[in-house]
Amino acid sequence: MSRWKPLIPLLIGCCLLTFAVTGYAASRTAYEEAEQSWAAPALKEWLDLGWLQGYPDGTIKPNEPVTKAEMVSLMNRAFELTDTAPLSFQDVSTTDWFYTEFSKAVKADYITDFEDGRIMPLQIISRQEAALMLASFVHLELPREKVPPFKDKDLILEADQGAVASLAEKGIIKGYPDGTFRPAAPVTRASAVFLIDAMLKSGIVNRTYSAPGTYGLDSAVETIYGNVTLASPDITLRNMHIRGNVIIDGGSGDYHLIHVTVDGNIQQGEGSPTVHLDDSRVLDNGGDPEEAAAQ
């Protein structure tokens, strides 16, 4: 028997919702640049969500290469990472703008490629390095014997071949029209957004919230393409479309869903959690409501 049981809300609230406007608004120039890019749909969506923020002159420069620090920052923003861990990199100082971003990356365990205690945060990131970072984030198996399906596969570093092959197998990395991957080529801002967005929408990205608090955007609705685990009581989710299940793993306590659509069901582990639905829907209740509530 699975340790997860469908849970129908024990208490359904009915209060009015008021939404604040997000503090960041993209410029007209940013949208014009996005519209002209090959990655237009993803760029415009990220501008709407506030995940992609422009330069002081209002531009987003989609063809500019990104540094490792910028790639980490984009990933942390998209995956809503908040937990941090101590850093010991020799080339990252507490006064650097990217210190907290790398602290989140280390906590999430997707930063692994550093030499002699240095992470080289301002180095332009290559396509094969980005692939390893993304694959590490979702803990994909990275068998080195798996061969990437690209003409220039022999140019991919041995340590990165498993990541490139696994992401290509899942359709996240597609390569160029000539059948190459170009592993050493720099990742542009458009490419970074496209790759992370493809990962988000691949169905393999699950999300865990491990501390009390409110999660979700102020106004726009965010789509999460996986399961959401609530590992602590007193968590509020707002303005989300969850394509998977909501898993209650924080024990007894209150859990609030405000303007949330769950395509799957709500499941519970230990304890007797109370779920409050406010302008929210659970599309797959997973069983008889009375029976589920009594379990």
PDB file of C-alpha atoms in Angstrom:
ATOM      1  CA  MET A   1       0.000   0.000   0.000  1.00  0.00           C
ATOM      2  CA  SER A   2       1.317   3.457  -0.871  1.00  0.00           C
ATOM      3  CA  ARG A   3       2.152   5.676   2.062  1.00  0.00           C
ATOM      4  CA  TRP A   4       0.321   8.487   0.304  1.00  0.00           C
ATOM      5  CA  LYS A   5      -3.447   8.773   0.678  1.00  0.00           C
ATOM      6  CA  PRO A   6      -5.734  11.116  -1.253  1.00  0.00           C
ATOM      7  CA  LEU A   7      -6.843  13.957   0.996  1.00  0.00           C
ATOM      8  CA  ILE A   8      -9.994  15.960   0.374  1.00  0.00           C
ATOM      9  CA  PRO A   9      -9.919  19.342   2.089  1.00  0.00           C
ATOM     10  CA  LEU A  10     -11.286  19.308   5.607  1.00  0.00           C
ATOM     11  CA  LEU A  11     -12.106  22.967   5.593  1.00  0.00           C
ATOM     12  CA  ILE A  12     -13.013  25.141   2.615  1.00  0.00           C
ATOM     13  CA  GLY A  13     -12.701  28.882   3.187  1.00  0.00           C
ATOM     14  CA  CYS A  14     -14.582  31.534   1.308  1.00  0.00           C
ATOM     15  CA  CYS A  15     -12.946  34.910   1.715  1.00  0.00           C
ATOM     16  CA  LEU A  16     -12.402  37.559  -0.957  1.00  0.00           C
ATOM     17  CA  LEU A  17      -9.010  37.687  -2.655  1.00  0.00           C
ATOM     18  CA  THR A  18      -7.164  40.877  -3.441  1.00  0.00           C
ATOM     19  CA  PHE A  19      -3.987  40.777  -5.485  1.00  0.00           C
ATOM     20  CA  ALA A  20      -1.113  43.223  -5.418  1.00  0.00           C
ATOM     21  CA  VAL A  21       0.731  44.264  -8.519  1.00  0.00           C
ATOM     22  CA  THR A  22       4.267  42.905  -8.817  1.00  0.00           C
ATOM     23  CA  GLY A  23       7.070  45.386  -8.245  1.00  0.00           C
ATOM     24  CA  TYR A  24       8.741  44.744 -11.614  1.00  0.00           C
ATOM     25  CA  ALA A  25       7.288  45.719 -14.968  1.00  0.00           C
ATOM     26  CA  ALA A  26       9.145  45.041 -18.201  1.00  0.00           C
ATOM     27  CA  SER A  27       9.647  47.895 -20.669  1.00  0.00           C
ATOM     28  CA  ARG A  28       8.183  48.107 -24.153  1.00  0.00           C
ATOM     29  CA  THR A  29      11.713  47.748 -25.501  1.00  0.00           C
ATOM     30  CA  ALA A  30      12.105  44.451 -23.673  1.00  0.00           C
ATOM     31  CA  TYR A  31       8.942  43.045 -25.253  1.00  0.00           C
ATOM     32  CA  GLU A  32       9.995  44.275 -28.697  1.00  0.00           C
ATOM     33  CA  GLU A  33      13.343  42.509 -28.317  1.00  0.00           C
ATOM     34  CA  ALA A  34      11.625  39.361 -27.104  1.00  0.00           C
ATOM     35  CA  GLU A  35       9.213  39.396 -30.047  1.00  0.00           C
ATOM     36  CA  GLN A  36      12.123  39.433 -32.506  1.00  0.00           C
ATOM     37  CA  SER A  37      13.915  36.493 -30.868  1.00  0.00           C
ATOM     38  CA  TRP A  38      13.696  32.837 -31.903  1.00  0.00           C
ATOM     39  CA  ALA A  39      12.769  32.167 -28.242  1.00  0.00           C
ATOM     40  CA  ALA A  40       9.945  34.733 -28.244  1.00  0.00           C
ATOM     41  CA  PRO A  41       7.223  32.685 -26.438  1.00  0.00           C
ATOM     42  CA  ALA A  42       9.463  31.792 -23.496  1.00  0.00           C
ATOM     43  CA  LEU A  43      11.011  35.262 -23.248  1.00  0.00           C
ATOM     44  CA  LYS A  44       7.641  37.029 -23.219  1.00  0.00           C
ATOM     45  CA  GLU A  45       6.240  34.613 -20.629  1.00  0.00           C
ATOM     46  CA  TRP A  46       9.261  35.170 -18.388  1.00  0.00           C
ATOM     47  CA  LEU A  47       8.884  38.947 -18.748  1.00  0.00           C
ATOM     48  CA  ASP A  48       5.252  38.625 -17.684  1.00  0.00           C
ATOM     49  CA  LEU A  49       6.258  36.553 -14.656  1.00  0.00           C
ATOM     50  CA  GLY A  50       9.085  38.893 -13.699  1.00  0.00           C
ATOM     51  CA  TRP A  51      11.663  36.111 -13.979  1.00  0.00           C
ATOM     52  CA  LEU A  52      13.559  37.890 -16.757  1.00  0.00           C
ATOM     53  CA  GLN A  53      14.553  41.403 -15.810  1.00  0.00           C
ATOM     54  CA  GLY A  54      16.251  43.837 -18.125  1.00  0.00           C
ATOM     55  CA  TYR A  55      19.213  46.134 -18.016  1.00  0.00           C
ATOM     56  CA  PRO A  56      18.997  49.760 -16.793  1.00  0.00           C
ATOM     57  CA  ASP A  57      18.303  50.935 -20.354  1.00  0.00           C
ATOM     58  CA  GLY A  58      15.216  48.684 -20.560  1.00  0.00           C
ATOM     59  CA  THR A  59      16.734  46.102 -22.901  1.00  0.00           C
ATOM     60  CA  ILE A  60      17.050  42.357 -22.290  1.00  0.00           C
ATOM     61  CA  LYS A  61      19.785  41.622 -24.863  1.00  0.00           C
ATOM     62  CA  PRO A  62      18.613  38.067 -25.691  1.00  0.00           C
ATOM     63  CA  ASN A  63      21.729  37.332 -27.766  1.00  0.00           C
ATOM     64  CA  GLU A  64      24.221  38.260 -25.044  1.00  0.00           C
ATOM     65  CA  PRO A  65      26.114  35.357 -23.437  1.00  0.00           C
ATOM     66  CA  VAL A  66      25.421  34.656 -19.780  1.00  0.00           C
ATOM     67  CA  THR A  67      27.880  34.026 -16.984  1.00  0.00           C
ATOM     68  CA  LYS A  68      27.640  31.134 -14.594  1.00  0.00           C
ATOM     69  CA  ALA A  69      26.364  33.543 -11.937  1.00  0.00           C
ATOM     70  CA  GLU A  70      23.601  34.777 -14.260  1.00  0.00           C
ATOM     71  CA  MET A  71      22.594  31.219 -15.178  1.00  0.00           C
ATOM     72  CA  VAL A  72      22.360  30.277 -11.508  1.00  0.00           C
ATOM     73  CA  SER A  73      20.312  33.396 -10.788  1.00  0.00           C
ATOM     74  CA  LEU A  74      17.824  32.569 -13.581  1.00  0.00           C
ATOM     75  CA  MET A  75      17.477  28.971 -12.397  1.00  0.00           C
ATOM     76  CA  ASN A  76      16.937  29.977  -8.775  1.00  0.00           C
ATOM     77  CA  ARG A  77      14.262  32.477  -9.786  1.00  0.00           C
ATOM     78  CA  ALA A  78      12.391  30.024 -12.010  1.00  0.00           C
ATOM     79  CA  PHE A  79      12.544  27.140  -9.527  1.00  0.00           C
ATOM     80  CA  GLU A  80      11.768  29.507  -6.603  1.00  0.00           C
ATOM     81  CA  LEU A  81      14.711  28.375  -4.514  1.00  0.00           C
ATOM     82  CA  THR A  82      15.006  30.066  -1.119  1.00  0.00           C
ATOM     83  CA  ASP A  83      17.052  27.746   1.123  1.00  0.00           C
ATOM     84  CA  THR A  84      20.778  28.510   1.355  1.00  0.00           C
ATOM     85  CA  ALA A  85      23.941  26.739   2.443  1.00  0.00           C
ATOM     86  CA  PRO A  86      27.384  28.034   3.512  1.00  0.00           C
ATOM     87  CA  LEU A  87      29.903  28.627   0.719  1.00  0.00           C
ATOM     88  CA  SER A  88      33.600  27.851   0.660  1.00  0.00           C
ATOM     89  CA  PHE A  89      34.469  28.995  -2.871  1.00  0.00           C
ATOM     90  CA  GLN A  90      37.626  31.092  -2.901  1.00  0.00           C
ATOM     91  CA  ASP A  91      36.336  33.386  -5.631  1.00  0.00           C
ATOM     92  CA  VAL A  92      32.926  34.206  -4.126  1.00  0.00           C
ATOM     93  CA  SER A  93      32.725  36.872  -1.427  1.00  0.00           C
ATOM     94  CA  THR A  94      29.823  37.728   0.853  1.00  0.00           C
ATOM     95  CA  THR A  95      29.782  41.180  -0.751  1.00  0.00           C
ATOM     96  CA  ASP A  96      29.201  39.812  -4.264  1.00  0.00           C
ATOM     97  CA  TRP A  97      25.690  40.165  -5.668  1.00  0.00           C
ATOM     98  CA  PHE A  98      25.724  36.482  -6.600  1.00  0.00           C
ATOM     99  CA  TYR A  99      26.795  35.159  -3.178  1.00  0.00           C
ATOM    100  CA  THR A 100      23.232  34.273  -2.120  1.00  0.00           C
ATOM    101  CA  GLU A 101      22.474  32.830  -5.558  1.00  0.00           C
ATOM    102  CA  PHE A 102      25.357  30.368  -5.296  1.00  0.00           C
ATOM    103  CA  SER A 103      24.328  29.600  -1.704  1.00  0.00           C
ATOM    104  CA  LYS A 104      20.944  28.494  -3.055  1.00  0.00           C
ATOM    105  CA  ALA A 105      22.559  26.464  -5.839  1.00  0.00           C
ATOM    106  CA  VAL A 106      24.819  24.629  -3.394  1.00  0.00           C
ATOM    107  CA  LYS A 107      21.868  23.901  -1.103  1.00  0.00           C
ATOM    108  CA  ALA A 108      19.897  22.507  -4.057  1.00  0.00           C
ATOM    109  CA  ASP A 109      22.970  20.435  -4.985  1.00  0.00           C
ATOM    110  CA  TYR A 110      23.169  21.358  -8.650  1.00  0.00           C
ATOM    111  CA  ILE A 111      26.557  23.075  -8.543  1.00  0.00           C
ATOM    112  CA  THR A 112      29.293  20.462  -8.802  1.00  0.00           C
ATOM    113  CA  ASP A 113      31.836  21.593 -11.389  1.00  0.00           C
ATOM    114  CA  PHE A 114      34.498  23.644  -9.632  1.00  0.00           C
ATOM    115  CA  GLU A 115      38.263  23.293  -9.459  1.00  0.00           C
ATOM    116  CA  ASP A 116      40.695  24.141  -6.650  1.00  0.00           C
ATOM    117  CA  GLY A 117      37.919  25.687  -4.570  1.00  0.00           C
ATOM    118  CA  ARG A 118      36.961  28.149  -7.325  1.00  0.00           C
ATOM    119  CA  ILE A 119      33.590  28.341  -9.049  1.00  0.00           C
ATOM    120  CA  MET A 120      34.555  31.066 -11.581  1.00  0.00           C
ATOM    121  CA  PRO A 121      31.215  32.907 -11.262  1.00  0.00           C
ATOM    122  CA  LEU A 122      31.850  35.501 -13.989  1.00  0.00           C
ATOM    123  CA  GLN A 123      33.003  33.008 -16.604  1.00  0.00           C
ATOM    124  CA  ILE A 124      30.704  32.653 -19.633  1.00  0.00           C
ATOM    125  CA  ILE A 125      28.869  29.345 -19.278  1.00  0.00           C
ATOM    126  CA  SER A 126      29.005  26.831 -22.119  1.00  0.00           C
ATOM    127  CA  ARG A 127      26.150  24.726 -23.422  1.00  0.00           C
ATOM    128  CA  GLN A 128      27.592  21.519 -21.962  1.00  0.00           C
ATOM    129  CA  GLU A 129      28.103  23.166 -18.553  1.00  0.00           C
ATOM    130  CA  ALA A 130      24.496  24.386 -18.570  1.00  0.00           C
ATOM    131  CA  ALA A 131      23.313  20.884 -19.459  1.00  0.00           C
ATOM    132  CA  LEU A 132      25.142  19.402 -16.482  1.00  0.00           C
ATOM    133  CA  MET A 133      23.706  22.074 -14.198  1.00  0.00           C
ATOM    134  CA  LEU A 134      20.119  21.414 -15.321  1.00  0.00           C
ATOM    135  CA  ALA A 135      20.460  17.631 -15.184  1.00  0.00           C
ATOM    136  CA  SER A 136      21.989  17.844 -11.709  1.00  0.00           C
ATOM    137  CA  PHE A 137      19.108  19.979 -10.493  1.00  0.00           C
ATOM    138  CA  VAL A 138      16.546  17.243 -11.169  1.00  0.00           C
ATOM    139  CA  HIS A 139      18.951  14.457 -10.151  1.00  0.00           C
ATOM    140  CA  LEU A 140      18.879  12.683 -13.502  1.00  0.00           C
ATOM    141  CA  GLU A 141      20.997   9.591 -13.880  1.00  0.00           C
ATOM    142  CA  LEU A 142      24.047  10.571 -15.896  1.00  0.00           C
ATOM    143  CA  PRO A 143      25.530   7.372 -17.326  1.00  0.00           C
ATOM    144  CA  ARG A 144      28.721   8.195 -19.182  1.00  0.00           C
ATOM    145  CA  GLU A 145      28.159   5.285 -21.519  1.00  0.00           C
ATOM    146  CA  LYS A 146      25.004   6.934 -22.897  1.00  0.00           C
ATOM    147  CA  VAL A 147      25.880   8.541 -26.250  1.00  0.00           C
ATOM    148  CA  PRO A 148      24.400  11.961 -27.105  1.00  0.00           C
ATOM    149  CA  PRO A 149      22.541  11.948 -30.458  1.00  0.00           C
ATOM    150  CA  PHE A 150      24.571  14.746 -32.037  1.00  0.00           C
ATOM    151  CA  LYS A 151      27.079  14.777 -34.900  1.00  0.00           C
ATOM    152  CA  ASP A 152      29.688  16.489 -32.734  1.00  0.00           C
ATOM    153  CA  LYS A 153      29.233  14.193 -29.741  1.00  0.00           C
ATOM    154  CA  ASP A 154      32.981  13.534 -29.648  1.00  0.00           C
ATOM    155  CA  LEU A 155      33.525  17.202 -28.747  1.00  0.00           C
ATOM    156  CA  ILE A 156      31.422  16.906 -25.571  1.00  0.00           C
ATOM    157  CA  LEU A 157      33.480  16.475 -22.408  1.00  0.00           C
ATOM    158  CA  GLU A 158      33.218  12.976 -21.003  1.00  0.00           C
ATOM    159  CA  ALA A 159      31.937  14.328 -17.667  1.00  0.00           C
ATOM    160  CA  ASP A 160      29.065  16.125 -19.446  1.00  0.00           C
ATOM    161  CA  GLN A 161      28.038  13.472 -21.972  1.00  0.00           C
ATOM    162  CA  GLY A 162      25.540  11.759 -19.653  1.00  0.00           C
ATOM    163  CA  ALA A 163      23.794  15.051 -18.920  1.00  0.00           C
ATOM    164  CA  VAL A 164      23.578  16.056 -22.585  1.00  0.00           C
ATOM    165  CA  ALA A 165      22.342  12.597 -23.609  1.00  0.00           C
ATOM    166  CA  SER A 166      19.692  12.439 -20.859  1.00  0.00           C
ATOM    167  CA  LEU A 167      18.340  15.931 -21.572  1.00  0.00           C
ATOM    168  CA  ALA A 168      18.270  15.221 -25.316  1.00  0.00           C
ATOM    169  CA  GLU A 169      16.396  11.970 -24.657  1.00  0.00           C
ATOM    170  CA  LYS A 170      13.735  13.921 -22.756  1.00  0.00           C
ATOM    171  CA  GLY A 171      13.445  16.555 -25.481  1.00  0.00           C
ATOM    172  CA  ILE A 172      14.832  19.391 -23.369  1.00  0.00           C
ATOM    173  CA  ILE A 173      17.941  19.827 -25.542  1.00  0.00           C
ATOM    174  CA  LYS A 174      17.320  19.640 -29.277  1.00  0.00           C
ATOM    175  CA  GLY A 175      20.552  20.852 -30.841  1.00  0.00           C
ATOM    176  CA  TYR A 176      20.948  22.852 -34.035  1.00  0.00           C
ATOM    177  CA  PRO A 177      19.329  22.212 -37.447  1.00  0.00           C
ATOM    178  CA  ASP A 178      22.615  20.779 -38.763  1.00  0.00           C
ATOM    179  CA  GLY A 179      22.511  18.025 -36.126  1.00  0.00           C
ATOM    180  CA  THR A 180      25.246  19.469 -33.910  1.00  0.00           C
ATOM    181  CA  PHE A 181      25.146  20.413 -30.244  1.00  0.00           C
ATOM    182  CA  ARG A 182      28.137  22.791 -30.155  1.00  0.00           C
ATOM    183  CA  PRO A 183      29.035  21.966 -26.530  1.00  0.00           C
ATOM    184  CA  ALA A 184      31.635  24.717 -26.073  1.00  0.00           C
ATOM    185  CA  ALA A 185      29.431  27.474 -27.505  1.00  0.00           C
ATOM    186  CA  PRO A 186      28.288  30.095 -24.987  1.00  0.00           C
ATOM    187  CA  VAL A 187      24.749  30.054 -23.640  1.00  0.00           C
ATOM    188  CA  THR A 188      22.909  33.257 -24.568  1.00  0.00           C
ATOM    189  CA  ARG A 189      20.199  34.859 -22.462  1.00  0.00           C
ATOM    190  CA  ALA A 190      17.566  33.566 -24.904  1.00  0.00           C
ATOM    191  CA  SER A 191      19.068  30.056 -24.783  1.00  0.00           C
ATOM    192  CA  ALA A 192      19.211  30.081 -20.976  1.00  0.00           C
ATOM    193  CA  VAL A 193      15.536  31.031 -20.697  1.00  0.00           C
ATOM    194  CA  PHE A 194      14.549  28.493 -23.361  1.00  0.00           C
ATOM    195  CA  LEU A 195      16.447  25.628 -21.672  1.00  0.00           C
ATOM    196  CA  ILE A 196      15.160  26.359 -18.173  1.00  0.00           C
ATOM    197  CA  ASP A 197      11.633  26.849 -19.500  1.00  0.00           C
ATOM    198  CA  ALA A 198      11.833  23.508 -21.335  1.00  0.00           C
ATOM    199  CA  MET A 199      12.939  21.859 -18.100  1.00  0.00           C
ATOM    200  CA  LEU A 200      10.024  23.420 -16.210  1.00  0.00           C
ATOM    201  CA  LYS A 201       7.570  22.131 -18.806  1.00  0.00           C
ATOM    202  CA  SER A 202       9.110  18.697 -19.193  1.00  0.00           C
ATOM    203  CA  GLY A 203       7.036  17.083 -16.432  1.00  0.00           C
ATOM    204  CA  ILE A 204      10.125  15.972 -14.497  1.00  0.00           C
ATOM    205  CA  VAL A 205      10.437  19.009 -12.269  1.00  0.00           C
ATOM    206  CA  ASN A 206       8.985  18.606  -8.799  1.00  0.00           C
ATOM    207  CA  ARG A 207       9.051  21.335  -6.187  1.00  0.00           C
ATOM    208  CA  THR A 208       9.363  21.192  -2.399  1.00  0.00           C
ATOM    209  CA  TYR A 209       8.567  23.938   0.102  1.00  0.00           C
ATOM    210  CA  SER A 210      10.242  23.175   3.415  1.00  0.00           C
ATOM    211  CA  ALA A 211       9.563  26.295   5.502  1.00  0.00           C
ATOM    212  CA  PRO A 212       6.370  28.082   6.637  1.00  0.00           C
ATOM    213  CA  GLY A 213       5.416  30.983   4.428  1.00  0.00           C
ATOM    214  CA  THR A 214       3.527  32.134   1.339  1.00  0.00           C
ATOM    215  CA  TYR A 215       4.686  30.949  -2.073  1.00  0.00           C
ATOM    216  CA  GLY A 216       3.580  32.061  -5.515  1.00  0.00           C
ATOM    217  CA  LEU A 217       3.344  35.250  -7.527  1.00  0.00           C
ATOM    218  CA  ASP A 218       1.407  38.327  -6.465  1.00  0.00           C
ATOM    219  CA  SER A 219      -0.779  38.537  -9.566  1.00  0.00           C
ATOM    220  CA  ALA A 220       0.232  36.307 -12.490  1.00  0.00           C
ATOM    221  CA  VAL A 221      -0.589  32.591 -12.339  1.00  0.00           C
ATOM    222  CA  GLU A 222       2.491  30.344 -12.316  1.00  0.00           C
ATOM    223  CA  THR A 223       2.352  26.865 -13.844  1.00  0.00           C
ATOM    224  CA  ILE A 224       4.286  24.114 -12.051  1.00  0.00           C
ATOM    225  CA  TYR A 225       4.919  21.067 -14.210  1.00  0.00           C
ATOM    226  CA  GLY A 226       5.293  18.441 -11.512  1.00  0.00           C
ATOM    227  CA  ASN A 227       4.329  17.526  -7.962  1.00  0.00           C
ATOM    228  CA  VAL A 228       4.471  20.047  -5.127  1.00  0.00           C
ATOM    229  CA  THR A 229       5.514  18.746  -1.707  1.00  0.00           C
ATOM    230  CA  LEU A 230       4.680  20.765   1.401  1.00  0.00           C
ATOM    231  CA  ALA A 231       7.238  19.639   3.969  1.00  0.00           C
ATOM    232  CA  SER A 232       6.162  22.018   6.735  1.00  0.00           C
ATOM    233  CA  PRO A 233       2.837  23.197   8.177  1.00  0.00           C
ATOM    234  CA  ASP A 234       1.649  26.799   7.859  1.00  0.00           C
ATOM    235  CA  ILE A 235       2.317  27.008   4.125  1.00  0.00           C
ATOM    236  CA  THR A 236       0.186  29.038   1.732  1.00  0.00           C
ATOM    237  CA  LEU A 237       0.272  28.488  -2.033  1.00  0.00           C
ATOM    238  CA  ARG A 238      -1.250  31.192  -4.202  1.00  0.00           C
ATOM    239  CA  ASN A 239      -1.837  31.833  -7.902  1.00  0.00           C
ATOM    240  CA  MET A 240      -0.613  28.474  -9.174  1.00  0.00           C
ATOM    241  CA  HIS A 241      -1.608  25.866 -11.722  1.00  0.00           C
ATOM    242  CA  ILE A 242      -0.063  22.611 -10.489  1.00  0.00           C
ATOM    243  CA  ARG A 243       0.023  19.986 -13.228  1.00  0.00           C
ATOM    244  CA  GLY A 244       0.794  17.177 -10.748  1.00  0.00           C
ATOM    245  CA  ASN A 245      -0.226  16.416  -7.166  1.00  0.00           C
ATOM    246  CA  VAL A 246       0.080  18.335  -3.920  1.00  0.00           C
ATOM    247  CA  ILE A 247       1.798  16.120  -1.347  1.00  0.00           C
ATOM    248  CA  ILE A 248       1.349  17.039   2.319  1.00  0.00           C
ATOM    249  CA  ASP A 249       4.491  15.832   4.074  1.00  0.00           C
ATOM    250  CA  GLY A 250       4.665  18.340   6.923  1.00  0.00           C
ATOM    251  CA  GLY A 251       2.352  16.586   9.377  1.00  0.00           C
ATOM    252  CA  SER A 252      -0.572  18.131  11.227  1.00  0.00           C
ATOM    253  CA  GLY A 253      -1.236  21.792  10.720  1.00  0.00           C
ATOM    254  CA  ASP A 254      -2.873  24.243   8.339  1.00  0.00           C
ATOM    255  CA  TYR A 255      -2.204  24.425   4.605  1.00  0.00           C
ATOM    256  CA  HIS A 256      -3.828  27.105   2.429  1.00  0.00           C
ATOM    257  CA  LEU A 257      -4.368  27.063  -1.337  1.00  0.00           C
ATOM    258  CA  ILE A 258      -5.513  30.424  -2.717  1.00  0.00           C
ATOM    259  CA  HIS A 259      -6.445  30.634  -6.394  1.00  0.00           C
ATOM    260  CA  VAL A 260      -4.744  27.307  -7.107  1.00  0.00           C
ATOM    261  CA  THR A 261      -5.704  24.624  -9.633  1.00  0.00           C
ATOM    262  CA  VAL A 262      -4.382  21.109  -8.957  1.00  0.00           C
ATOM    263  CA  ASP A 263      -4.647  18.770 -11.941  1.00  0.00           C
ATOM    264  CA  GLY A 264      -3.931  15.737  -9.747  1.00  0.00           C
ATOM    265  CA  ASN A 265      -4.988  15.225  -6.163  1.00  0.00           C
ATOM    266  CA  ILE A 266      -3.978  16.203  -2.651  1.00  0.00           C
ATOM    267  CA  GLN A 267      -2.143  13.453  -0.803  1.00  0.00           C
ATOM    268  CA  GLN A 268      -1.105  13.175   2.822  1.00  0.00           C
ATOM    269  CA  GLY A 269       1.623  11.355   4.692  1.00  0.00           C
ATOM    270  CA  GLU A 270       1.671  11.287   8.496  1.00  0.00           C
ATOM    271  CA  GLY A 271      -0.513  13.383  10.778  1.00  0.00           C
ATOM    272  CA  SER A 272      -3.870  15.063  10.268  1.00  0.00           C
ATOM    273  CA  PRO A 273      -3.338  18.109   8.071  1.00  0.00           C
ATOM    274  CA  THR A 274      -6.106  20.613   7.434  1.00  0.00           C
ATOM    275  CA  VAL A 275      -6.271  22.018   3.916  1.00  0.00           C
ATOM    276  CA  HIS A 276      -8.110  25.275   3.245  1.00  0.00           C
ATOM    277  CA  LEU A 277      -9.182  25.827  -0.366  1.00  0.00           C
ATOM    278  CA  ASP A 278      -9.935  29.415  -1.344  1.00  0.00           C
ATOM    279  CA  ASP A 279     -11.008  29.924  -4.958  1.00  0.00           C
ATOM    280  CA  SER A 280      -9.143  26.696  -5.741  1.00  0.00           C
ATOM    281  CA  ARG A 281      -9.906  23.422  -7.533  1.00  0.00           C
ATOM    282  CA  VAL A 282      -8.637  19.855  -7.190  1.00  0.00           C
ATOM    283  CA  LEU A 283      -9.457  18.102 -10.471  1.00  0.00           C
ATOM    284  CA  ASP A 284      -8.695  14.524  -9.394  1.00  0.00           C
ATOM    285  CA  ASN A 285     -10.071  13.932  -5.903  1.00  0.00           C
ATOM    286  CA  GLY A 286      -8.785  10.361  -5.930  1.00  0.00           C
ATOM    287  CA  GLY A 287     -11.728   8.771  -4.138  1.00  0.00           C
ATOM    288  CA  ASP A 288     -14.852   9.317  -2.114  1.00  0.00           C
ATOM    289  CA  PRO A 289     -14.681  12.649  -0.226  1.00  0.00           C
ATOM    290  CA  GLU A 290     -16.031  11.320   3.066  1.00  0.00           C
ATOM    291  CA  GLU A 291     -13.809   8.260   2.979  1.00  0.00           C
ATOM    292  CA  ALA A 292     -10.720  10.331   2.180  1.00  0.00           C
ATOM    293  CA  ALA A 293     -11.462  12.859   4.917  1.00  0.00           C
ATOM    294  CA  ALA A 294     -11.842  10.118   7.500  1.00  0.00           C
ATOM    295  CA  GLN A 295      -8.460   8.524   6.759  1.00  0.00           C
TER     296      GLN A 295
END
